[in-house]
Amino acid sequence: MAEEVTLLDFWPSPFGMRAKIALREKGVHFDLREEELLSNKSPLLLQMNPIHKKIPVLIHNGKPVCESHIIVQYIDETWGPESPLLPSDPHERAHARFWADYVDKKIFPSGLAVWRSTGEDQEAAKKEFIEGLKVMEGELRDKAYFGGERFGFLDVSLIPFYSWFYAVETLTDCTIGDECSKLMGWAKRCMQRETVAESLPDQHKVYDFMSEVRKKLQAQ
């Protein structure tokens, strides 16, 4: 029986991008369904994720898997054992999960605060965002990818936020490229992968989206 794989997504979401990258890395064919999160959540989303009512949701043969890092790990365990995203060594796996958690707790909230805030609050958020990216640079060191020579779990976790960089720089005069050149080199290396390039939206489209959201927030 053919497998049924559906991903509920919202195109600007870095969390949905993680799931798309992981599925494509594993060569899994899937049905991508876009949600209208800002206006009307679908009955399917509410049915499959009744607790948080958020994307992404992976639906595999009718069974939902929620939360992006859990989804990526599920994909890794379910398909393509010959090309794992997480390392086989338990300590290395724990290490990758630690840094993925850092991305969600430090990089995402500070990046969000940068383009949503103004004035002194924005300056403080910019400083925190850049500091977080520099911490990630310290973990990357001189490696091709975070896990070494092989694209893996932590790369999948962080690379979606690269789609935000142009918007953040343009809207806030934040110089990510100048401050974090090593990380930018890593990001461009990741973007050379077809699985990543297909999964991240055009940065100018993200800029247009963020600009509209920012205007609405400032008008409130």
Coordinates of C-alpha atoms in Angstrom, one line a residue:
M1 CA 0.0 0.0 0.0
A2 CA 1.3 3.4 -1.0
E3 CA 2.2 5.7 1.9
E4 CA 0.2 8.9 2.3
V5 CA 2.3 11.8 3.5
T6 CA 0.8 15.3 3.9
L7 CA 2.5 18.4 5.4
L8 CA 0.4 21.3 6.7
D9 CA 2.4 24.4 6.3
F10 CA 2.5 28.2 6.2
W11 CA 5.1 29.3 3.6
P12 CA 7.0 32.0 5.7
S13 CA 7.3 29.7 8.7
P14 CA 10.9 28.5 9.4
F15 CA 9.4 25.6 11.3
G16 CA 7.6 24.3 8.3
M17 CA 10.7 24.8 6.2
R18 CA 12.5 22.3 8.5
A19 CA 10.0 19.6 7.7
K20 CA 10.1 20.3 4.0
I21 CA 13.9 20.1 4.0
A22 CA 14.0 16.8 6.0
L23 CA 11.4 15.2 3.7
R24 CA 13.3 16.2 0.6
E25 CA 16.6 15.0 2.1
K26 CA 15.0 11.6 2.5
G27 CA 13.4 11.6 -0.9
V28 CA 9.9 11.4 0.5
H29 CA 7.0 12.5 -1.8
F30 CA 4.5 14.5 0.1
D31 CA 1.4 16.6 -0.4
L32 CA 2.0 20.2 0.7
R33 CA -1.1 22.0 2.0
E34 CA -0.8 25.7 2.7
E35 CA -2.7 27.0 5.7
E36 CA -4.1 30.6 6.1
L37 CA -2.9 31.1 9.6
L38 CA -3.5 34.8 9.7
S39 CA -7.2 34.5 8.7
N40 CA -8.7 31.0 8.8
K41 CA -7.2 27.8 10.1
S42 CA -8.5 24.7 8.3
P43 CA -10.7 22.0 9.9
L44 CA -7.9 19.6 9.1
L45 CA -5.3 21.6 11.0
L46 CA -7.6 21.9 14.0
Q47 CA -8.4 18.2 13.9
M48 CA -4.7 17.1 13.5
N49 CA -3.3 19.5 16.1
P50 CA -6.1 20.3 18.5
I51 CA -3.8 21.3 21.3
H52 CA -1.6 24.0 19.8
K53 CA -3.5 24.5 16.5
K54 CA -0.2 25.4 14.8
I55 CA 1.8 24.3 11.8
P56 CA 3.7 22.4 10.8
V57 CA 1.9 19.1 11.1
L58 CA 3.1 16.0 9.3
I59 CA 0.3 13.5 8.6
H60 CA 1.6 10.0 7.8
N61 CA -1.0 7.5 6.8
G62 CA -3.6 9.5 8.7
K63 CA -1.6 9.9 11.9
P64 CA -0.4 13.4 12.9
V65 CA 3.1 14.4 14.1
C66 CA 3.4 17.9 15.5
E67 CA 6.3 20.3 16.5
S68 CA 9.0 20.8 13.9
H69 CA 12.0 19.2 15.7
I70 CA 9.8 16.2 16.6
I71 CA 8.7 16.0 13.0
V72 CA 12.3 16.1 11.7
Q73 CA 13.3 13.4 14.1
Y74 CA 10.3 11.3 13.1
I75 CA 11.2 11.7 9.4
D76 CA 14.8 10.7 10.2
E77 CA 13.7 7.5 12.0
T78 CA 11.0 6.6 9.5
W79 CA 12.7 7.0 6.1
G80 CA 16.2 6.8 4.5
P81 CA 18.3 5.1 7.2
E82 CA 21.2 5.2 4.7
S83 CA 21.3 9.1 5.0
P84 CA 20.7 9.9 8.6
L85 CA 20.2 13.5 9.8
L86 CA 21.1 12.8 13.4
P87 CA 24.4 11.1 14.3
S88 CA 24.5 7.5 15.4
D89 CA 26.5 8.3 18.6
P90 CA 24.2 9.0 21.6
H91 CA 26.3 11.9 22.9
E92 CA 26.6 13.5 19.4
R93 CA 22.8 13.2 19.0
A94 CA 22.3 14.9 22.4
H95 CA 24.7 17.6 21.4
A96 CA 22.8 18.3 18.2
R97 CA 19.5 18.4 20.0
F98 CA 21.0 20.8 22.6
W99 CA 21.9 23.3 19.9
A100 CA 18.6 22.9 18.0
D101 CA 16.9 23.8 21.3
Y102 CA 19.2 26.9 21.5
V103 CA 18.0 27.9 18.0
D104 CA 14.4 27.8 19.2
K105 CA 14.9 29.5 22.5
K106 CA 17.5 32.1 21.5
I107 CA 17.7 32.7 17.7
F108 CA 14.0 32.6 16.9
P109 CA 12.6 34.9 19.7
S110 CA 15.4 37.5 19.3
G111 CA 15.0 37.5 15.5
L112 CA 11.3 38.0 15.9
A113 CA 11.8 40.8 18.3
V114 CA 14.2 42.6 15.9
W115 CA 11.7 43.2 13.1
R116 CA 8.7 43.6 15.4
S117 CA 10.2 46.3 17.7
T118 CA 11.4 49.9 17.3
G119 CA 13.8 52.3 19.0
E120 CA 15.7 51.1 22.1
D121 CA 13.9 47.8 22.2
Q122 CA 14.9 47.1 18.6
E123 CA 18.6 48.0 19.3
A124 CA 18.6 45.6 22.3
A125 CA 17.0 42.8 20.2
K126 CA 19.5 43.4 17.4
K127 CA 22.3 43.0 19.9
E128 CA 20.9 39.8 21.3
F129 CA 20.2 38.4 17.8
I130 CA 23.7 39.0 16.6
E131 CA 25.2 37.6 19.8
G132 CA 23.1 34.4 19.3
L133 CA 24.3 34.0 15.8
K134 CA 27.9 34.5 16.9
V135 CA 27.4 31.7 19.4
M136 CA 26.3 29.5 16.6
E137 CA 29.4 30.5 14.6
G138 CA 31.4 29.4 17.6
E139 CA 29.8 26.0 17.4
L140 CA 30.2 25.8 13.6
R141 CA 33.9 26.7 13.8
D142 CA 35.7 25.8 10.5
K143 CA 33.4 22.9 9.6
A144 CA 31.4 22.7 6.4
Y145 CA 28.3 21.9 8.4
F146 CA 27.5 21.8 12.1
G147 CA 28.0 18.0 12.2
G148 CA 31.2 18.1 10.1
E149 CA 31.3 17.3 6.4
R150 CA 27.7 16.0 6.4
F151 CA 24.5 18.1 6.3
G152 CA 22.4 17.1 9.3
F153 CA 19.9 17.8 12.0
L154 CA 21.3 21.2 13.3
D155 CA 21.7 22.5 9.8
V156 CA 18.1 21.7 9.1
S157 CA 17.1 23.5 12.4
L158 CA 18.9 26.7 11.7
I159 CA 19.0 27.2 7.9
P160 CA 15.3 28.2 7.5
F161 CA 16.1 31.5 9.4
Y162 CA 18.4 32.5 6.6
S163 CA 15.3 33.3 4.6
W164 CA 14.7 36.1 7.2
F165 CA 18.1 37.7 6.9
Y166 CA 17.4 40.1 4.0
A167 CA 14.2 41.3 5.6
V168 CA 15.8 41.8 9.0
E169 CA 18.8 43.7 7.5
T170 CA 16.6 45.9 5.3
L171 CA 14.0 46.7 7.9
T172 CA 16.3 47.3 10.8
D173 CA 19.8 48.2 9.5
C174 CA 21.1 45.0 11.1
T175 CA 24.3 44.0 9.4
I176 CA 24.2 40.2 9.7
G177 CA 26.6 39.6 6.8
D178 CA 29.3 41.8 8.2
E179 CA 28.9 40.5 11.8
C180 CA 28.7 36.8 11.0
S181 CA 30.6 36.2 7.8
K182 CA 31.4 32.5 8.7
L183 CA 27.7 31.8 9.3
M184 CA 26.8 33.4 6.0
G185 CA 29.3 31.2 4.2
W186 CA 27.7 28.2 5.8
A187 CA 24.2 29.4 4.8
K188 CA 25.3 29.8 1.1
R189 CA 26.8 26.3 1.2
C190 CA 23.4 25.0 2.5
M191 CA 21.5 26.9 -0.2
Q192 CA 23.5 25.0 -2.8
R193 CA 21.6 21.9 -1.8
E194 CA 18.5 21.4 -3.9
T195 CA 16.6 20.2 -0.9
V196 CA 17.2 23.5 0.9
A197 CA 16.8 25.8 -2.1
E198 CA 13.4 24.3 -2.9
S199 CA 12.2 24.6 0.7
L200 CA 13.2 28.2 1.5
P201 CA 11.0 31.0 0.0
D202 CA 12.5 34.0 -1.9
Q203 CA 14.0 36.5 0.6
H204 CA 12.3 39.4 -1.1
K205 CA 8.9 37.7 -0.7
V206 CA 9.6 37.2 3.0
Y207 CA 10.6 40.9 3.2
D208 CA 7.2 41.9 1.7
F209 CA 5.4 39.7 4.1
M210 CA 7.3 40.9 7.2
S211 CA 6.8 44.6 6.0
E212 CA 3.0 44.1 5.9
V213 CA 2.9 42.4 9.3
R214 CA 5.1 45.1 10.8
K215 CA 2.8 47.8 9.5
K216 CA -0.2 46.1 11.0
L217 CA 1.5 45.7 14.4
Q218 CA 2.7 49.3 14.4
A219 CA -0.8 50.5 13.6
Q220 CA -2.3 48.8 16.6

